[in-house]
Amino acid sequence: MVLMTANKILAIIPARGGSKGLPRKNILELAGKPLIAWTIEACIKCDFIGKILVSSDDEEILSVAKQYGSETILRPKQLASDSALTVPVITHALSTLGKNLEEYSYIALLQPTSPLRNSSHITEAFRCLKSNEATSVISVTQSAHNPLKSFFLNDGYLEGIVNNEYPFMRRQDLPDTYQANGAIYIVDLNEFKENNSLLTAKTIPFKMDEKSSLDIDTLTDLVRAEKVIGLND
C-alpha cells in the first residue's frame, strides 16, 4: 500500500534503560518476545505508519529494537532520567530526521509498556482523528474513581476541585471523566511543532477497555499481561 503524505505517521517509541519499578522492563520477555517487540510489531502492521523510531539511551534496547524491525536513535542521557519529560524526547527524535521529516504529517507516541494495544487500535484511533477533523487523539479509559468528587486544600481548607457541589452529588449524576492510558498519542506534526504539546485545541479521545489498556510497571502487571495473551491465543 502506497501512503499519501497526508496520512503518513512517524511512530516514536520511547524506551529508556532505567526503570525503578521493574528493572530492564522494556526488554523483559513477555509471551516469548521482548516487551518492546509488541509495540514495534503493532506499528509494522499499521498501514498508516511510515517509519518507526525507537528512542533510547540504552544500547541493548536499541539492538533489540533493530532485530524486530525498528529504526533507532540514541537518546542523550539527560533525556533519559526519571524526571525527563516526554516533549523534549519527541523533539530530539524529530531533530534527527532533518528534511526527511517533511514526509510525515503526524507523530504517534507509542509507549512500549502498553503491549496489549495492537495495530487495530492504532488504525482505529487515527481514523477517528481524521473523520472528526481533529488535530490530536489520545487513548483513554474511564476513570474508576471520578476525580470530580475530590477536594484540594486551599489555605488549609477543603475545596471541591471544580466546585463545591460535585463532591456531594451521586456518581451517576456527574459527568464521565477519563484518564490517559499511555497507549496511543497521535498529533498533527505542525500542531506539535507550534505548541510543543500532544494536547491541542482539537483533541479527541480514543476509548479503550481496561484489558487493552494494561500498562506494565510491575512484575504483577507483566504476569497479568501473560495471562491475557494466553487467553487470547
Backbone as numpy.savetxt, mean C-alpha at the origin, in Angstrom:
# Nx Ny Nz CAx CAy CAz Cx Cy Cz
-0.50 -7.56 -24.42 -1.34 -6.37 -24.42 -0.46 -5.12 -24.42
-0.66 -4.21 -25.39 0.09 -2.97 -25.45 -0.67 -1.91 -24.67
-0.02 -1.32 -23.68 -0.69 -0.34 -22.83 -0.60 1.04 -23.43
-1.71 1.79 -23.38 -1.68 3.20 -23.70 -0.99 3.92 -22.54
-0.22 4.97 -22.85 0.49 5.70 -21.80 -0.45 6.18 -20.72
-1.66 6.58 -21.09 -2.63 7.11 -20.13 -3.03 6.09 -19.07
-2.77 4.82 -19.34 -3.15 3.76 -18.39 -1.94 3.04 -17.81
-0.75 3.58 -18.00 0.43 2.87 -17.52 0.77 3.26 -16.08
0.98 2.23 -15.27 1.27 2.43 -13.85 2.71 2.01 -13.57
3.41 2.85 -12.80 4.69 2.48 -12.24 4.44 1.96 -10.83
4.75 0.71 -10.59 4.55 0.11 -9.27 5.83 0.21 -8.45
5.70 0.76 -7.25 6.84 0.88 -6.33 6.54 0.03 -5.10
7.46 -0.88 -4.80 7.32 -1.77 -3.64 8.42 -1.41 -2.65
8.07 -0.76 -1.53 9.08 -0.39 -0.53 9.36 -1.56 0.40
10.63 -1.91 0.55 10.95 -3.10 1.35 12.30 -2.91 2.05
12.28 -2.21 3.16 13.53 -1.98 3.88 13.95 -3.24 4.63
15.23 -3.30 4.96 15.77 -4.50 5.60 15.42 -4.63 7.06
15.28 -3.50 7.76 15.01 -3.54 9.19 13.55 -3.74 9.50
13.27 -4.51 10.54 11.91 -4.70 11.02 11.97 -5.21 12.45
11.43 -4.42 13.37 11.52 -4.79 14.78 10.54 -5.91 15.15
9.31 -5.82 14.62 8.29 -6.79 14.99 8.57 -8.19 14.49
9.06 -8.28 13.25 9.33 -9.58 12.63 10.58 -9.42 11.76
11.76 -9.68 12.34 13.02 -9.46 11.62 13.06 -10.16 10.26
13.55 -9.41 9.25 13.73 -9.91 7.87 12.40 -10.33 7.25
11.30 -9.74 7.69 9.99 -10.23 7.29 9.75 -10.18 5.78
10.36 -9.21 5.09 10.07 -9.08 3.66 10.56 -10.25 2.82
11.48 -11.03 3.37 11.94 -12.20 2.62 11.72 -13.50 3.40
10.96 -13.44 4.48 10.59 -14.69 5.16 9.67 -15.51 4.26
9.74 -16.82 4.39 8.95 -17.69 3.52 7.48 -17.70 3.93
6.63 -17.54 2.94 5.19 -17.65 3.12 4.65 -18.59 2.05
4.17 -19.75 2.47 3.62 -20.75 1.54 4.58 -21.05 0.39
5.84 -21.20 0.73 6.80 -21.67 -0.26 7.58 -20.62 -1.02
7.34 -19.34 -0.75 8.12 -18.30 -1.42 8.26 -17.08 -0.52
9.25 -16.24 -0.77 9.46 -15.08 0.08 8.24 -14.16 0.08
8.01 -13.50 1.22 6.86 -12.62 1.36 6.77 -11.61 0.22
7.88 -10.99 -0.13 7.86 -9.95 -1.15 7.45 -10.49 -2.52
7.68 -11.78 -2.75 7.35 -12.39 -4.04 5.86 -12.32 -4.34
5.03 -12.37 -3.29 3.58 -12.32 -3.50 3.15 -11.01 -4.14
3.74 -9.92 -3.71 3.39 -8.62 -4.28 3.98 -8.45 -5.67
5.22 -8.90 -5.87 5.82 -8.82 -7.21 4.99 -9.59 -8.22
4.58 -10.80 -7.86 3.80 -11.63 -8.79 2.43 -11.02 -9.06
1.84 -10.37 -8.06 0.55 -9.68 -8.27 0.72 -8.56 -9.29
1.85 -7.85 -9.20 2.13 -6.77 -10.16 2.33 -7.31 -11.58
3.07 -8.39 -11.69 3.34 -8.99 -13.00 2.04 -9.40 -13.69
1.07 -9.87 -12.91 -0.19 -10.34 -13.47 -1.19 -9.21 -13.75
-0.87 -8.00 -13.34 -1.76 -6.86 -13.57 -1.40 -6.18 -14.89
-2.33 -6.18 -15.84 -2.05 -5.65 -17.17 -1.74 -4.16 -17.20
-2.18 -3.43 -16.20 -1.98 -1.98 -16.21 -0.60 -1.56 -15.73
0.10 -2.45 -15.06 1.43 -2.10 -14.52 2.50 -2.30 -15.58
3.22 -1.22 -15.86 4.24 -1.26 -16.90 5.64 -1.51 -16.39
5.89 -1.18 -15.13 7.21 -1.40 -14.53 7.05 -1.63 -13.04
7.90 -2.51 -12.50 7.89 -2.81 -11.07 9.26 -2.45 -10.52
9.28 -1.63 -9.46 10.51 -1.23 -8.81 10.45 -1.61 -7.33
11.37 -2.42 -6.88 11.52 -2.67 -5.45 12.59 -1.72 -4.92
12.22 -0.94 -3.92 13.15 0.00 -3.30 13.57 -0.54 -1.94
14.87 -0.77 -1.76 15.35 -1.31 -0.49 16.78 -0.88 -0.21
17.10 -0.84 1.07 18.47 -0.58 1.51 19.24 -1.88 1.68
18.59 -3.00 1.43 19.12 -4.32 1.76 19.44 -5.11 0.47
20.69 -5.49 0.31 21.13 -6.18 -0.91 20.46 -7.55 -1.08
20.22 -8.25 0.02 19.60 -9.57 -0.08 18.15 -9.43 -0.58
17.43 -8.44 -0.07 16.06 -8.21 -0.53 16.06 -7.87 -2.02
16.98 -7.02 -2.44 17.06 -6.64 -3.84 17.37 -7.85 -4.72
18.23 -8.73 -4.23 18.56 -9.94 -4.99 17.35 -10.85 -5.14
16.59 -11.03 -4.07 15.38 -11.85 -4.12 14.37 -11.22 -5.08
14.23 -9.91 -5.01 13.28 -9.20 -5.88 13.62 -9.42 -7.36
14.89 -9.38 -7.70 15.31 -9.61 -9.09 14.96 -11.03 -9.53
15.14 -11.99 -8.62 14.84 -13.39 -8.94 13.37 -13.57 -9.32
12.51 -12.76 -8.74 11.07 -12.90 -9.00 10.55 -11.92 -10.06
11.47 -11.21 -10.73 11.08 -10.44 -11.91 10.92 -8.96 -11.74
11.36 -8.41 -10.61 11.25 -6.97 -10.40 12.56 -6.27 -10.72
12.47 -5.02 -11.16 13.64 -4.16 -11.22 13.86 -3.62 -9.81
15.07 -3.15 -9.53 15.39 -2.74 -8.16 16.16 -1.43 -8.13
16.03 -0.75 -6.99 16.85 0.44 -6.74 17.32 0.38 -5.29
18.58 0.76 -5.09 19.16 0.77 -3.76 18.77 2.07 -3.07
18.10 1.93 -1.94 17.61 3.10 -1.19 18.66 3.56 -0.19
18.88 4.86 -0.07 19.83 5.38 0.93 19.40 4.98 2.34
20.39 4.77 3.20 20.11 4.33 4.57 19.21 5.31 5.32
19.35 6.61 5.05 18.53 7.59 5.77 17.06 7.49 5.41
16.74 6.81 4.29 15.35 6.61 3.90 14.85 5.22 4.29
15.61 4.53 5.15 15.22 3.17 5.55 15.19 3.01 7.07
15.16 4.13 7.78 15.09 4.07 9.25 13.66 3.83 9.70
13.48 3.56 10.98 12.14 3.36 11.54 11.26 4.59 11.38
11.88 5.76 11.33 11.13 7.02 11.26 11.00 7.55 9.83
11.55 6.85 8.86 11.50 7.32 7.47 10.06 7.35 6.97
9.71 8.41 6.24 8.36 8.57 5.72 8.26 7.99 4.30
7.04 7.73 3.89 6.81 7.07 2.60 7.07 7.99 1.41
6.63 9.24 1.50 6.74 10.15 0.35 8.18 10.33 -0.12
9.16 10.56 0.76 10.54 10.67 0.29 11.06 9.39 -0.37
10.57 8.23 0.08 10.97 6.96 -0.54 10.45 6.90 -1.97
9.21 7.34 -2.17 8.64 7.37 -3.53 9.40 8.37 -4.39
9.66 9.56 -3.84 10.35 10.61 -4.59 11.74 10.14 -5.02
12.42 9.44 -4.14 13.74 8.90 -4.49 13.62 7.90 -5.64
12.61 7.03 -5.56 12.42 6.04 -6.63 12.14 6.73 -7.97
11.32 7.76 -7.94 11.00 8.48 -9.17 12.22 9.16 -9.76
13.09 9.68 -8.89 14.27 10.41 -9.36 15.24 9.51 -10.11
15.19 8.20 -9.83 16.12 7.28 -10.51 15.73 7.01 -11.96
14.49 7.31 -12.31 14.02 7.00 -13.67 14.31 8.09 -14.69
14.48 9.32 -14.23 14.76 10.42 -15.15 13.67 10.57 -16.20
14.08 10.67 -17.45 13.13 10.87 -18.54 12.22 9.66 -18.76
12.67 8.49 -18.32 11.83 7.29 -18.47 10.53 7.38 -17.67
10.49 8.32 -16.72 9.28 8.50 -15.93 8.12 9.01 -16.79
8.44 9.62 -17.92 7.42 10.16 -18.82 6.52 9.08 -19.40
6.95 7.83 -19.32 6.15 6.73 -19.87 4.94 6.39 -18.99
4.91 6.92 -17.78 3.89 6.51 -16.82 2.98 7.68 -16.42
1.72 7.35 -16.19 0.74 8.36 -15.78 0.32 8.19 -14.33
0.60 7.03 -13.75 0.19 6.75 -12.37 1.31 6.04 -11.60
1.28 6.22 -10.29 2.17 5.48 -9.38 1.29 4.58 -8.53
1.74 3.36 -8.33 1.09 2.47 -7.37 2.10 2.14 -6.27
1.76 2.44 -5.03 2.58 2.02 -3.91 1.94 0.76 -3.35
2.71 -0.32 -3.36 2.19 -1.64 -2.97 3.11 -2.25 -1.91
2.67 -2.28 -0.69 3.52 -2.75 0.39 3.62 -4.28 0.38
4.83 -4.81 0.54 5.03 -6.27 0.47 4.42 -7.02 1.64
3.98 -6.28 2.66 3.38 -6.92 3.83 1.90 -7.22 3.65
1.40 -7.03 2.42 -0.01 -7.34 2.11 -0.06 -8.46 1.04
0.32 -9.67 1.41 0.45 -10.75 0.41 -0.87 -11.26 -0.14
-1.99 -10.99 0.55 -3.28 -11.51 0.09 -4.00 -10.52 -0.83
-3.39 -9.37 -1.04 -3.85 -8.45 -2.09 -3.28 -8.97 -3.41
-4.15 -9.28 -4.37 -3.70 -9.91 -5.60 -3.88 -8.99 -6.81
-3.57 -9.51 -7.98 -3.65 -8.70 -9.21 -5.06 -8.23 -9.49
-6.05 -9.03 -9.15 -7.45 -8.63 -9.37 -7.81 -7.42 -8.53
-7.31 -7.37 -7.29 -7.56 -6.21 -6.44 -6.95 -4.95 -7.07
-5.72 -5.06 -7.52 -5.04 -3.90 -8.12 -5.78 -3.43 -9.36
-6.15 -4.38 -10.22 -6.87 -4.06 -11.45 -8.20 -3.39 -11.16
-8.94 -3.96 -10.23 -10.25 -3.40 -9.91 -10.13 -2.01 -9.28
-9.14 -1.82 -8.42 -8.93 -0.52 -7.80 -8.63 0.54 -8.85
-7.79 0.19 -9.82 -7.44 1.14 -10.87 -8.64 1.45 -11.77
-9.42 0.44 -12.08 -10.61 0.66 -12.89 -11.61 1.57 -12.16
-11.71 1.41 -10.84 -12.58 2.29 -10.05 -12.09 3.72 -10.12
-10.79 3.90 -10.02 -10.21 5.24 -10.11 -10.57 5.89 -11.45
-10.37 5.14 -12.53 -10.63 5.68 -13.87 -12.11 5.95 -14.09
-12.97 5.03 -13.70 -14.40 5.18 -13.97 -15.02 6.31 -13.15
-14.41 6.63 -12.01 -14.91 7.72 -11.18 -14.20 9.05 -11.45
-13.31 9.03 -12.45 -12.53 10.23 -12.80 -11.83 10.81 -11.56
-11.33 9.91 -10.74 -10.60 10.31 -9.54 -9.11 10.46 -9.86
-8.37 11.04 -8.91 -6.93 11.18 -9.12 -6.13 10.29 -8.16
-6.83 9.62 -7.25 -6.15 8.72 -6.32 -7.15 7.70 -5.79
-6.65 6.52 -5.48 -7.48 5.51 -4.83 -6.65 4.87 -3.73
-7.28 4.65 -2.58 -6.61 4.04 -1.43 -7.47 2.87 -0.95
-6.85 1.71 -0.78 -7.60 0.55 -0.29 -7.86 0.70 1.21
-9.08 0.35 1.60 -9.50 0.54 2.99 -10.31 -0.66 3.48
-10.44 -0.74 4.80 -11.39 -1.65 5.44 -12.22 -0.81 6.41
-13.44 -1.26 6.66 -14.28 -0.52 7.59 -13.71 -0.63 9.00
-13.71 0.48 9.72 -13.16 0.51 11.08 -13.95 -0.42 11.99
-13.23 -1.27 12.71 -13.89 -2.19 13.65 -14.51 -1.42 14.81
-13.84 -0.37 15.24 -14.33 0.47 16.32 -14.39 1.90 15.79
-15.60 2.43 15.69 -15.79 3.74 15.07 -15.09 4.83 15.89
-14.07 5.49 15.32 -13.33 6.51 16.07 -14.16 7.75 16.38
-15.31 7.90 15.74 -16.17 9.06 16.01 -16.72 9.04 17.43
-16.65 7.85 18.07 -17.14 7.76 19.46 -16.03 8.07 20.47
-14.85 8.42 19.96 -13.70 8.64 20.84 -13.60 10.11 21.30
-12.75 10.31 22.31 -12.47 11.64 22.85 -10.98 11.96 22.70
-10.65 13.24 22.79 -9.27 13.65 22.98 -9.24 14.64 24.14
-8.04 14.91 24.64 -7.91 15.82 25.77 -7.61 17.23 25.26
-8.42 18.18 25.67 -8.23 19.59 25.34 -8.03 20.35 26.65
-6.77 20.74 26.92 -6.42 21.38 28.19 -6.85 20.52 29.39
-6.73 19.19 29.21 -7.03 18.27 30.31 -8.46 17.83 30.40
-9.32 18.37 29.53 -10.75 18.01 29.56 -11.13 17.19 28.33
-12.03 16.22 28.52 -12.48 15.38 27.41 -13.32 16.18 26.42
-13.05 15.91 25.13 -13.81 16.56 24.06 -13.96 15.56 22.92
-15.15 15.51 22.31 -15.34 14.61 21.18 -14.43 14.95 20.02
-13.93 13.91 19.33 -12.99 14.14 18.23 -13.59 15.05 17.16
-14.84 14.83 16.81 -15.51 15.65 15.80 -16.46 16.64 16.45
-17.30 16.13 17.33 -18.22 16.97 18.10 -18.55 16.23 19.40
-19.32 16.85 20.24 -19.62 16.24 21.54 -20.90 15.41 21.53
-21.53 15.26 20.36 -22.73 14.44 20.23 -22.38 13.00 19.80
-21.43 12.88 18.88 -21.09 11.56 18.33 -20.73 10.51 19.39
-19.96 10.83 20.43 -19.58 9.79 21.40 -20.77 9.14 22.11
-21.93 9.80 22.10 -23.08 9.28 22.83 -24.17 8.72 21.91
-23.89 8.73 20.58 -24.87 8.21 19.63 -24.70 6.71 19.45
-25.77 6.04 19.03 -25.69 4.62 18.72 -24.76 4.43 17.52
-24.00 3.35 17.54 -23.04 3.12 16.46 -23.73 3.07 15.10
-24.93 2.48 15.05 -25.62 2.35 13.77 -26.12 3.69 13.23
-26.13 4.72 14.07 -26.57 6.05 13.64 -25.40 6.94 13.20
-24.19 6.45 13.39 -23.01 7.23 13.02 -22.59 6.95 11.58
-21.94 7.90 10.93 -21.40 7.63 9.59 -20.37 6.49 9.66
-20.30 5.66 8.62 -19.27 4.63 8.56 -17.90 5.29 8.44
-16.92 4.69 9.06 -15.55 5.19 8.94 -14.66 4.07 8.41
-13.58 4.46 7.74 -12.69 3.49 7.10 -11.24 3.82 7.45
-10.42 2.77 7.44 -9.00 2.97 7.66 -8.22 2.32 6.52
-7.12 2.97 6.14 -6.27 2.41 5.09 -5.72 1.07 5.57
-5.74 0.07 4.68 -5.20 -1.24 5.07 -3.77 -1.45 4.57
-3.23 -0.46 3.86 -1.83 -0.54 3.43 -1.59 -1.35 2.17
-2.63 -1.91 1.58 -2.44 -2.83 0.45 -2.24 -2.12 -0.89
-3.03 -1.07 -1.15 -3.01 -0.41 -2.46 -3.13 1.10 -2.30
-2.20 1.80 -2.93 -2.30 3.25 -3.12 -1.97 3.51 -4.59
-2.89 4.09 -5.32 -2.61 4.47 -6.71 -2.93 5.95 -6.86
-2.00 6.71 -7.42 -2.18 8.15 -7.53 -1.70 8.64 -8.89
-2.40 9.63 -9.42 -1.99 10.29 -10.65 -0.58 10.87 -10.45
0.32 10.58 -11.37 1.72 10.97 -11.21 1.87 12.49 -11.08
1.18 13.25 -11.93 1.30 14.70 -11.87 0.78 15.26 -10.55
-0.32 14.67 -10.06 -0.86 15.09 -8.77 0.15 14.85 -7.66
0.81 13.70 -7.70 1.79 13.38 -6.67 2.96 14.36 -6.72
3.47 14.61 -7.92 4.62 15.51 -8.04 4.28 16.92 -7.59
3.03 17.32 -7.79 2.61 18.68 -7.41 2.38 18.82 -5.91
1.84 17.77 -5.28 1.42 17.88 -3.88 2.21 17.02 -2.90
3.07 16.14 -3.41 3.84 15.24 -2.55 2.96 14.50 -1.56
1.87 13.94 -2.08 0.94 13.21 -1.22 0.21 12.13 -2.01
-0.12 11.03 -1.33 -0.93 9.98 -1.94 -2.42 10.29 -1.83
-2.74 11.29 -1.01 -4.12 11.72 -0.82 -4.35 13.00 -1.61
-5.28 12.98 -2.55 -5.58 14.14 -3.37 -6.99 14.64 -3.06
-7.38 15.71 -3.74 -8.72 16.25 -3.54 -9.79 15.31 -4.08
-9.37 14.38 -4.96 -10.32 13.42 -5.54 -9.83 12.00 -5.30
-9.76 11.63 -4.03 -9.34 10.28 -3.64 -10.57 9.45 -3.30
-10.67 8.29 -3.94 -11.79 7.40 -3.66 -11.30 6.17 -2.89
-12.21 5.51 -2.16 -11.83 4.30 -1.44 -11.99 3.05 -2.31
-11.13 2.09 -2.09 -11.33 0.76 -2.65 -11.49 -0.17 -1.45
-12.72 -0.63 -1.23 -13.03 -1.41 -0.04 -12.60 -2.86 -0.21
-11.86 -3.36 0.78 -11.40 -4.74 0.79 -11.86 -5.44 2.06
-12.07 -6.76 1.97 -12.50 -7.49 3.15 -11.32 -7.69 4.12
-11.65 -8.10 5.31 -10.64 -8.23 6.37 -9.58 -9.27 6.03
-9.99 -10.36 5.40 -9.05 -11.43 5.07 -8.01 -10.96 4.05
-8.47 -10.32 2.98 -7.57 -9.84 1.94 -6.69 -8.70 2.43
-7.11 -8.06 3.51 -6.40 -6.89 4.05 -5.31 -7.26 5.05
-5.13 -8.53 5.31 -4.17 -8.97 6.33 -2.78 -8.37 6.09
-2.27 -7.70 7.11 -0.96 -7.06 7.05 0.01 -7.86 7.92
1.15 -8.22 7.36 2.12 -9.04 8.08 3.04 -8.17 8.92
2.87 -8.24 10.22 3.72 -7.46 11.12 4.32 -8.33 12.23
3.69 -9.48 12.48 4.15 -10.39 13.53 4.16 -11.82 13.00
4.75 -12.72 13.77 4.75 -14.13 13.40 3.33 -14.67 13.36
2.48 -14.19 14.25 1.07 -14.60 14.25 0.39 -14.25 12.94
0.69 -13.05 12.42 0.13 -12.64 11.13 0.59 -13.57 10.01
1.86 -13.96 10.06 2.41 -14.84 9.03 1.72 -16.20 9.06
1.49 -16.71 10.25 0.81 -18.00 10.41 -0.63 -17.90 9.90
-1.30 -16.80 10.20 -2.68 -16.61 9.72 -2.71 -16.57 8.20
-1.75 -15.90 7.59 -1.69 -15.82 6.13 -1.48 -17.21 5.52
-0.60 -18.00 6.15 -0.38 -19.37 5.70 -1.67 -20.16 5.68
-2.46 -20.01 6.72 -3.72 -20.75 6.83 -4.71 -20.31 5.76
-4.80 -18.99 5.52 -5.73 -18.48 4.49 -5.32 -18.99 3.12
-4.03 -18.94 2.82 -3.54 -19.41 1.53 -3.82 -20.91 1.37
-3.61 -21.65 2.46 -3.86 -23.09 2.42 -5.33 -23.41 2.15
-6.22 -22.61 2.71 -7.65 -22.82 2.50 -8.07 -22.48 1.07
-7.34 -21.54 0.45 -7.68 -21.12 -0.91 -7.13 -22.03 -1.98
-6.15 -22.87 -1.61 -5.53 -23.78 -2.60 -6.48 -24.89 -3.02
